[in-house]
Coordinates of C-alpha atoms and ligand atoms in Angstrom, one line a residue:
X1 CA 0.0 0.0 0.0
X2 CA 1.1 3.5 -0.7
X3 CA 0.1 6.5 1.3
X4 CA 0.1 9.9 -0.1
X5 CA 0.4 12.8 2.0
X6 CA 0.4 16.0 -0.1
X7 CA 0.1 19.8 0.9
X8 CA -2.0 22.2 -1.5
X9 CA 1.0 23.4 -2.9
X10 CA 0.4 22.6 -6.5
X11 CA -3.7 22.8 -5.8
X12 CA -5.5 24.5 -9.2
X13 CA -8.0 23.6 -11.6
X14 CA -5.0 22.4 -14.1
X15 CA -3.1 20.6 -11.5
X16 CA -6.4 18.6 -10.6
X17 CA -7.5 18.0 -14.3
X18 CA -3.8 16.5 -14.9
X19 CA -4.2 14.4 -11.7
X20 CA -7.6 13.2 -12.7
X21 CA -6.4 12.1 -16.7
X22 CA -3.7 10.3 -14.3
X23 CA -5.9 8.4 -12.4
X24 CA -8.3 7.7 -15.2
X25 CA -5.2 6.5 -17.1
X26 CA -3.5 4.8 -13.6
X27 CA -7.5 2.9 -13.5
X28 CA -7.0 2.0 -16.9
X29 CA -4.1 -0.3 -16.6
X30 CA -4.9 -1.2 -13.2
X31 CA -1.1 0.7 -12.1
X32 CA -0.3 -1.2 -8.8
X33 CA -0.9 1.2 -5.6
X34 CA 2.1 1.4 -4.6
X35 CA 3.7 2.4 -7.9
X36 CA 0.8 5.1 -8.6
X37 CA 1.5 8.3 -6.3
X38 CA 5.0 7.7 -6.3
X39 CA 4.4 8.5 -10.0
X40 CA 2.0 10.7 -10.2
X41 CA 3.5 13.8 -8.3
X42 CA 6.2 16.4 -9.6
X43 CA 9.4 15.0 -7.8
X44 CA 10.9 18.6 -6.7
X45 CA 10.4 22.1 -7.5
X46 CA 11.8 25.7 -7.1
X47 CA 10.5 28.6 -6.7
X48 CA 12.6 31.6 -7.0
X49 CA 12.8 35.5 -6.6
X50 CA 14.1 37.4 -9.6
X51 CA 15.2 41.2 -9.3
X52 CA 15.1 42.8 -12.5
X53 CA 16.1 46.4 -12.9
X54 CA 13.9 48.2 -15.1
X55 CA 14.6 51.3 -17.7
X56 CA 13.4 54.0 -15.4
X57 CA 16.0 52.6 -12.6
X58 CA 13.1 51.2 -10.2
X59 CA 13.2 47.5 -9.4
X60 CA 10.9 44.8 -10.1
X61 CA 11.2 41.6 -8.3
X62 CA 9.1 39.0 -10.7
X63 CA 8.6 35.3 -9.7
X64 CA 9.8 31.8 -11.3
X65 CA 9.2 28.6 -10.7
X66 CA 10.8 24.8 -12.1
X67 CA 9.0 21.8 -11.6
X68 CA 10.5 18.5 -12.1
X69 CA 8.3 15.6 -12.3
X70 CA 10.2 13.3 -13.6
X71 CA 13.8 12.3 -13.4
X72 CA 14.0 8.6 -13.2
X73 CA 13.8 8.0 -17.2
X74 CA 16.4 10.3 -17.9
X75 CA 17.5 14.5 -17.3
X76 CA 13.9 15.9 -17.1
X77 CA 12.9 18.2 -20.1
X78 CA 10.4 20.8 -20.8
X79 CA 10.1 24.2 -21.5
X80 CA 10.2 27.6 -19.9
X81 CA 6.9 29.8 -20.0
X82 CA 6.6 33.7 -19.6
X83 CA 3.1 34.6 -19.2
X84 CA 1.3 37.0 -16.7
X85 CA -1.0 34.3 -15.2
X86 CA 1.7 31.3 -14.6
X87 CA 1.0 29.7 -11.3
X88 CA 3.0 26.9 -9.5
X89 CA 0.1 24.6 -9.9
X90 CA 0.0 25.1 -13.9
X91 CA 3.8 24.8 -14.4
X92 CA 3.5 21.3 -12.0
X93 CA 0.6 20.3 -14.8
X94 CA 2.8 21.5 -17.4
X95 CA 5.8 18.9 -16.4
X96 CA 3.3 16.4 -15.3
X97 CA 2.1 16.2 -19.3
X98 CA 6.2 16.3 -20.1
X99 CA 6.9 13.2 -18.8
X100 CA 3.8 11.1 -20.6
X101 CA 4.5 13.1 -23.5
X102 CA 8.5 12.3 -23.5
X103 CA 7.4 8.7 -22.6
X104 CA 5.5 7.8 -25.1
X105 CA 7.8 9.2 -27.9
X106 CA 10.6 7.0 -26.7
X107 CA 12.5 9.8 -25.7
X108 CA 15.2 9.2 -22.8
X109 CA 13.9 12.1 -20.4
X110 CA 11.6 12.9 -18.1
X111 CA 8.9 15.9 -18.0
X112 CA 9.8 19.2 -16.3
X113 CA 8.3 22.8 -16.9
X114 CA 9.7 26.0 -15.7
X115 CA 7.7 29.3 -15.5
X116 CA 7.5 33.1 -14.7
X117 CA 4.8 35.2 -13.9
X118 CA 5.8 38.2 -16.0
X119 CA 4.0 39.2 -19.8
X120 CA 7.3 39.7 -21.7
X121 CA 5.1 42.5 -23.9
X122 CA 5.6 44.9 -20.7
X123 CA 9.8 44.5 -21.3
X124 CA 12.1 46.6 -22.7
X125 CA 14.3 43.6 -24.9
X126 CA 17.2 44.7 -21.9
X127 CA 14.7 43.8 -18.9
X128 CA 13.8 40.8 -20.9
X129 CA 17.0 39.8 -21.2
X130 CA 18.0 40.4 -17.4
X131 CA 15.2 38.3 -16.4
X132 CA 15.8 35.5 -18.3
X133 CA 19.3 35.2 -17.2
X134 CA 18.7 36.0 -13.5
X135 CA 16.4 33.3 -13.9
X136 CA 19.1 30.7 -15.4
X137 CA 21.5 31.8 -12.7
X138 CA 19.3 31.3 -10.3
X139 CA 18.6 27.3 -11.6
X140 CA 22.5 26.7 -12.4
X141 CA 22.4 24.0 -9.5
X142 CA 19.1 22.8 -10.8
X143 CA 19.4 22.2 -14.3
X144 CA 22.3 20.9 -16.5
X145 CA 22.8 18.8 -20.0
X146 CA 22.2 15.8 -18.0
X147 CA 19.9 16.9 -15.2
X148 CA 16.8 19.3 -16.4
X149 CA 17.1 20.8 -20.2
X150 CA 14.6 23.6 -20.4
X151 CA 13.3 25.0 -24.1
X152 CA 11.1 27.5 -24.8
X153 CA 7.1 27.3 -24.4
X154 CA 4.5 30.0 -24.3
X155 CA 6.1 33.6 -24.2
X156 CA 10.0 32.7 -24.9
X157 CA 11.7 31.9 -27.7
X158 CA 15.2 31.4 -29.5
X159 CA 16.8 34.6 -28.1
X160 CA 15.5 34.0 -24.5
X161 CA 17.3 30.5 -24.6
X162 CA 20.6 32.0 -26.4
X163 CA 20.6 34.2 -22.9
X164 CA 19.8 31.5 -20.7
X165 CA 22.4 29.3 -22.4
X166 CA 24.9 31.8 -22.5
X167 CA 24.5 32.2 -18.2
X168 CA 25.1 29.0 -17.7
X169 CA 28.0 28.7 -20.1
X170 CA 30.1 31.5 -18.1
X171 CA 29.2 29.8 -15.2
X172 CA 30.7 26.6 -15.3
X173 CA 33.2 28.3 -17.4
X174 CA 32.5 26.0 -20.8
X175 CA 30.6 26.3 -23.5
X176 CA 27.6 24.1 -22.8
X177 CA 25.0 24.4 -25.9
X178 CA 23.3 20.9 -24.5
X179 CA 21.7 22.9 -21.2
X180 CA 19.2 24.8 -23.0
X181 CA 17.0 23.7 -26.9
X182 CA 15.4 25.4 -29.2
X183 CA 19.0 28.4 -29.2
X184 CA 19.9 30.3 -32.1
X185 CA 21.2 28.3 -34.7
X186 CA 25.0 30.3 -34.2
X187 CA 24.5 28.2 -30.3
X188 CA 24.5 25.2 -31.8
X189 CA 20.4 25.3 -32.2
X190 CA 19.1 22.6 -34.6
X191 CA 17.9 23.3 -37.8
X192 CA 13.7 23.1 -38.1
X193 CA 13.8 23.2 -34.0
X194 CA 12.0 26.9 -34.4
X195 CA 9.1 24.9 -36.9
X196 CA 9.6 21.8 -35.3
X197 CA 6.0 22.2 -32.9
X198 CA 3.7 23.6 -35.9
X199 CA 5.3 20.8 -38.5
X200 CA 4.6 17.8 -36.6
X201 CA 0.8 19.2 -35.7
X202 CA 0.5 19.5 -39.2
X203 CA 1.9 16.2 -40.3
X204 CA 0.0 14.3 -37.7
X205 CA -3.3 15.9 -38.8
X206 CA -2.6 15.4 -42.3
X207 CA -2.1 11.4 -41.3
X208 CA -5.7 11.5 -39.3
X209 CA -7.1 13.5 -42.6
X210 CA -5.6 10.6 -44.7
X211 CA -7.4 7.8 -41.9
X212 CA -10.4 9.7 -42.4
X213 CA -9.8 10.2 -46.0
X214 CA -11.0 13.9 -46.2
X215 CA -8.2 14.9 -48.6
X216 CA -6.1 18.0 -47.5
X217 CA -7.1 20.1 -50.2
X218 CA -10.6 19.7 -49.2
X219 CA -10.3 20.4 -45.3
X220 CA -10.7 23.5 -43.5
X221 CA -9.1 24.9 -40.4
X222 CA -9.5 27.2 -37.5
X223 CA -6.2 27.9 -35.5
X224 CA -6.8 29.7 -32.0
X225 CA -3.3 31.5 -31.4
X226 CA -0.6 32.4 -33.1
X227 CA 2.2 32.2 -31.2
X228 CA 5.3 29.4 -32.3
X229 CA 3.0 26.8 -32.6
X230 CA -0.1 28.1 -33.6
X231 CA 1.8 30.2 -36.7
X232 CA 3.8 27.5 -37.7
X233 CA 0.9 24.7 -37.8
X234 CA -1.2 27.3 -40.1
X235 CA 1.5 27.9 -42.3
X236 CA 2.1 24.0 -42.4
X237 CA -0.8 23.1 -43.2
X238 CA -1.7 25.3 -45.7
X239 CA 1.5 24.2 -47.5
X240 CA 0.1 20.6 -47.4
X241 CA -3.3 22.4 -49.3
X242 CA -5.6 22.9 -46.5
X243 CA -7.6 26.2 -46.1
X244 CA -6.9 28.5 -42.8
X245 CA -10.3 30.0 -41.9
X246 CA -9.8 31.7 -39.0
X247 CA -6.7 32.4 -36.4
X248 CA -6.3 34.0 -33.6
X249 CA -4.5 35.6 -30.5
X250 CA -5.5 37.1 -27.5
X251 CA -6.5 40.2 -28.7
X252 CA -9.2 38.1 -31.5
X253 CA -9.6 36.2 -34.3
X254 CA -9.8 36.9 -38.0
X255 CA -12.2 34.3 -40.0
X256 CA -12.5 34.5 -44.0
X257 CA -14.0 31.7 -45.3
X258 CA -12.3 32.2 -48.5
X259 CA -9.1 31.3 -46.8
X260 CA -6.7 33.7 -44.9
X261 CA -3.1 35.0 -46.4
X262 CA -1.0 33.7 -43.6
X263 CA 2.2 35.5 -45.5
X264 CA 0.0 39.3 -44.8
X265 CA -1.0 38.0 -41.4
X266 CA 2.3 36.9 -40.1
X267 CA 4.1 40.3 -41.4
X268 CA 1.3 42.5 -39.8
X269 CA 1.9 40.8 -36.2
X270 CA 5.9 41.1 -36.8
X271 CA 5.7 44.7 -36.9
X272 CA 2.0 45.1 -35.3
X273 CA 2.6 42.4 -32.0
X274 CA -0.8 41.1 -32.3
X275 CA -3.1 40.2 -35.1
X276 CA -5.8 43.4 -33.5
X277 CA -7.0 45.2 -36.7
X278 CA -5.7 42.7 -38.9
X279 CA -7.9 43.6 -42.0
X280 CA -7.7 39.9 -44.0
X281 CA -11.5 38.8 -42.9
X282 CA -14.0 39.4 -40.6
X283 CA -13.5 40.0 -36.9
X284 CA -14.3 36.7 -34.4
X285 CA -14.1 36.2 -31.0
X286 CA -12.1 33.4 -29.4
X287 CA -14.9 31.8 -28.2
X288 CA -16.5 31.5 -31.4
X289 CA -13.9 30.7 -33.5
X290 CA -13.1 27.2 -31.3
X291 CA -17.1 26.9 -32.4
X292 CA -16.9 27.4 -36.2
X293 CA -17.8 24.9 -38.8
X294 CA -14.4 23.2 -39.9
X295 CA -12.3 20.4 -40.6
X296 CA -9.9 20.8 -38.4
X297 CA -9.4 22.7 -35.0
X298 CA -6.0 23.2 -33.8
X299 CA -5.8 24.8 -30.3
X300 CA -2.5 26.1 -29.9
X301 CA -2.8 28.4 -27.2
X302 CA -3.5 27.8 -23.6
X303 CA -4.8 24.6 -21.1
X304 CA -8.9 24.4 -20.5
X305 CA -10.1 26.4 -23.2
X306 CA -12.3 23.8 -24.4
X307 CA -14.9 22.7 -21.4
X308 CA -18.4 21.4 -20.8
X309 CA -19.9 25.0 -21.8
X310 CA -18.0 24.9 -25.5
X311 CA -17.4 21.1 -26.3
X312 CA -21.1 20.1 -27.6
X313 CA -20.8 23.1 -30.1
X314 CA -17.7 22.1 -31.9
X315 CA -18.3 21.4 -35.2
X316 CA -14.8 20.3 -36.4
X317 CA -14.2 16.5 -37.3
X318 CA -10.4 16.5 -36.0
X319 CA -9.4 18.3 -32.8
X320 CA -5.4 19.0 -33.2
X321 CA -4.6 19.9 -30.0
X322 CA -1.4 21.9 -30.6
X323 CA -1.4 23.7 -26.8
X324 CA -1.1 21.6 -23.6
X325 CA -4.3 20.8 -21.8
X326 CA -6.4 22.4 -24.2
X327 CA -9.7 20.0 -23.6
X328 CA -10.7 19.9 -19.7
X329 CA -11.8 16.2 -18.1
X330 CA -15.7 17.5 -18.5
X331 CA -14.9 18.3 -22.5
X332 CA -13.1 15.1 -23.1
X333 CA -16.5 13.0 -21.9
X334 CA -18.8 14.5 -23.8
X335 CA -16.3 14.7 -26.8
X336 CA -16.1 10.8 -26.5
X337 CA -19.8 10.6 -26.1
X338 CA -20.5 12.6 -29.3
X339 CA -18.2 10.3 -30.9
X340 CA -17.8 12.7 -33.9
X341 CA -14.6 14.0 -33.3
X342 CA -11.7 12.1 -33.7
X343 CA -9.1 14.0 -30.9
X344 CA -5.1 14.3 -31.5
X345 CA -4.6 14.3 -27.9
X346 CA -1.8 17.1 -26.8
X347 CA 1.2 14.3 -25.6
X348 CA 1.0 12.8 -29.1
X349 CA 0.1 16.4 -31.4
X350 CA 2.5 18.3 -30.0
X351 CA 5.4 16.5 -29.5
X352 CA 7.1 17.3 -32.5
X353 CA 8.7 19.9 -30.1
X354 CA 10.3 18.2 -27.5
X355 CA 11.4 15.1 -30.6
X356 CA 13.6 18.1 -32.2
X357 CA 14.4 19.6 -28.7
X358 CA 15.9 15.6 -28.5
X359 CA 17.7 16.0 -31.5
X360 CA 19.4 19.4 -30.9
X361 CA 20.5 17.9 -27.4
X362 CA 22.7 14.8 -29.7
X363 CA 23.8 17.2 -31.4
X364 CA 25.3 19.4 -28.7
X365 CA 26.4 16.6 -27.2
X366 CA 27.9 14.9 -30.2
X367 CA 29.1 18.2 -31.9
X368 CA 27.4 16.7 -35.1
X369 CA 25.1 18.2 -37.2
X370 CA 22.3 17.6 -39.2
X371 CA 20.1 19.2 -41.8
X372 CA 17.1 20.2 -41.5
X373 CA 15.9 17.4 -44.1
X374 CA 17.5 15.3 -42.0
X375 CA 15.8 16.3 -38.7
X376 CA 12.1 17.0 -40.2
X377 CA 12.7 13.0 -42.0
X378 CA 13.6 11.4 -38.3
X379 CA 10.6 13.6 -37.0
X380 CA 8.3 12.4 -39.5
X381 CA 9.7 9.2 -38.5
X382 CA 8.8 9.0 -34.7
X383 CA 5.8 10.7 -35.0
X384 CA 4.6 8.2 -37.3
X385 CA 5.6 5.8 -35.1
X386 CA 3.8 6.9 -31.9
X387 CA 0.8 7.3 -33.7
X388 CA 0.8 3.3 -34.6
X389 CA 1.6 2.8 -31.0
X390 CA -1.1 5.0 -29.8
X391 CA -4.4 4.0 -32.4
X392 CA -2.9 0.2 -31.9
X393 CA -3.4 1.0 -27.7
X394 CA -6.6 2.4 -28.6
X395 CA -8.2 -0.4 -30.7
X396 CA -6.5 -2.8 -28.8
X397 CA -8.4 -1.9 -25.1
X398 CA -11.1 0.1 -26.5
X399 CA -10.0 3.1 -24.9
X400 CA -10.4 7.1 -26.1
X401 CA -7.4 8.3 -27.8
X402 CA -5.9 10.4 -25.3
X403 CA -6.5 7.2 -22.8
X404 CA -4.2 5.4 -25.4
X405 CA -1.7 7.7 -25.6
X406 CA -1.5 8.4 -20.9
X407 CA -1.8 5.1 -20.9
X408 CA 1.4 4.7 -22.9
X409 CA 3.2 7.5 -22.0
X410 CA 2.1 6.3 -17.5
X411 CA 3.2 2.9 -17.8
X412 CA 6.5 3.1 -19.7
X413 CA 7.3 5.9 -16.8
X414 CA 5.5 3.6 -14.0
X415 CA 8.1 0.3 -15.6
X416 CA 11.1 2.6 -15.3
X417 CA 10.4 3.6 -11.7
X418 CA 9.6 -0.1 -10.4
X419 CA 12.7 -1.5 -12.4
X420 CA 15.0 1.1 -10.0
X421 CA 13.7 0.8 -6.7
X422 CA 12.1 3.3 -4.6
X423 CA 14.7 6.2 -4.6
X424 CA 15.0 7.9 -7.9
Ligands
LIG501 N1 7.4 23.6 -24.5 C1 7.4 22.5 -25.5 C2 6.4 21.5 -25.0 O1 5.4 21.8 -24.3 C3 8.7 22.0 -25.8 C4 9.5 21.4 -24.7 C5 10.9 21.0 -25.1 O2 11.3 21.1 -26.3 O3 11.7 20.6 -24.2 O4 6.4 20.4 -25.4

């Protein structure tokens, strides 16, 4: 028997709905007891003060966090988010899907997720750059090429993690390109890394288009944000044929049923921020874009946005769930009841990231590197290859998608743990 005694220290909605998709998943595969909390919970995590000393010479002190959940598979991995409403309890959700997601794509590593509760729209590109590196220096004990790899997630990007790398370089007095992925390609970054999220929704939607077959060039699509992922999976798929609709950020959506010039929209938000204004359609609100009639709906923004209020009105036929978390416990029951909508759950869809996070890691290690055929061809590769795994799991037991793919991603984690002993 195993007893769990655990403080409210990660309690939120997210951290509960990641807890409750564990023990539907831990139910599932009847997971022994004694293995289940053991796995379940984060294994450490810091919290962390960060000074930053803004343009007008005041000081702001901003809070970060790093949750690892996972470190008995490998050096946890998972990226670093900068957005206004992090909390503890998200980021420990956050790592939490890391480690199935990691597991289930064979990757050696376990799940981790770092944030900071900062929008990085109110920096100068200075107090940006302070921030992130007082936050690497203040994890230099924590993290490491063979301990935690952080990447970037929602809010940071190449330049944060050229910082953050750089930090920790002058700090243990080496170059050391393998602490940090997704870096400028001049830090040893990996070609397609900055793509890598968007291409592999994309590919993996184009694959369930194909099961379906609903050719590419006949299927529509509504993206809600446009951030890394949300950008890149638009431009993706549109390259494949398909017809973007709508998109989004948090300012609104744009919907033109005629199609939407991802090229004009992309340009206006490099120079505008945001797509607000954006004059290519008509103006929707989030809400009802995740409601418009489509072929395919890719959330690539934030966790719960899709709950019992929204999920009977979707009218897509795939849901491509590019963000983490996306589709709350409530959503994904009456999803499966509808039995309409065939879900790419977030820890297969979006794990293109972390596969080419993998390979920029060999390379740093190996001081190798490849091209960026030769990463998107090994992406295309695994991906393919967890999708067998996880529609084989899901015809094999009966179970919904995203059962098949916890499932997977739980037990593999679960084995590892059981095989060491009780310490790691
Ligand atoms: N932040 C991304 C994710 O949620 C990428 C993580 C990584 O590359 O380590 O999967």
């Amino acid at each position: 028997m195993s007893k769990v005694i655990v403080s409210s220290l990660y309690d939120s909605d997210v951290f509960r709905m990641a807890c409750r998709q564990f023990d539907l998943a831990a139910d599932a595969i009847s997971l022994p007891e004694a293995i289940r909390d053991r796995t379940k919970y984060p294994r450490r995590c810091l919290a962390v003060s960060l000074p930053v000393k803004r343009l007008d010479g005041s000081v702001t002190v901003f809070e970060g966090y790093r949750v690892q959940h996972n470190l008995s598979t490998g050096p946890s991995k998972g990226g670093i988010r900068f957005h206004q409403h992090v909390t503890l309890g998200e980021v420990a959700a956050l790592a939490m899907w890391m480690s199935w997601k990691t597991s289930l794509v064979g990757l050696p590593y376990g799940g981790a997720k770092g944030g900071v509760i900062v929008n990085p729209n109110d920096l100068t590109e200075s107090e940006l750059e302070h921030l992130s590196r007082r936050y690497m220096q203040e994890m230099v004990n924590f993290v490491g090429p063979h301990i935690d790899v952080p990447a970037p997630d929602v809010g940071t990007n190449e330049k944060i993690m050229g910082w953050m790398m750089d930090t920790y370089s002058n700090h243990v007095g080496h170059v050391a390109s393998a602490v940090v992925t997704g870096k400028p390609i001049a830090l040893g970054g990996s070609q397609g890394r900055r793509e890598a999220t968007g291409a592999g929704v994309a590919y993996l939607t184009k694959r369930y288009l194909e099961d379906l077959r609903i050719p590419v060039s006949q299927a529509t699509v509504a993206v809600q944000g446009f951030g890394n992922v949300g950008s890149e999976t638009a431009l993706a798929l549109a390259n494949y044929g398909a017809k973007i609709i709508a998109i989004s950020d948090y300012t609104g959506g744009i919907h033109n049923p005629r199609g939407i010039d991802l090229g004009k929209a992309l340009n206006y938000v490099r120079y505008q921020k945001t797509l607000r204004d954006f004059d290519g359609g008509d103006p929707i609100s989030n809400e009802d874009l995740l409601e418009l009639d489509c072929t395919v709906l890719a959330p690539c923004a934030l966790e719960r946005v899709i709950g019992d209020h929204n999920a009977p009105k979707l009218k897509c036929r795939i849901l491509a769930e590019g963000a983490n978390g996306p589709t709350t416990n409530a959503a994904d029951k009456i999803i499966e009841a509808r039995g309409d909508i065939e879900i790419i759950p977030d820890v297969l869809c979006n794990s293109g990231g972390v596969i080419v996070s993998y390979f920029e890691w060999l390379q740093n290690l190996s001081n190798f590197y490849w091209s960026r055929d030769e990463v998107l061809q090994k992406l295309f590769a695994m991906l393919d290859k967890a999708k067998e795994s996880v529609d084989a799991q899901k015809s094999k037991f009966k179970f919904s998608r995203r059962l098949a793919a916890l499932t997977l991603g739980i037990q593999r984690v679960a084995d590892a743990k059981q095989s060491r002993g009780l310490f790691p």
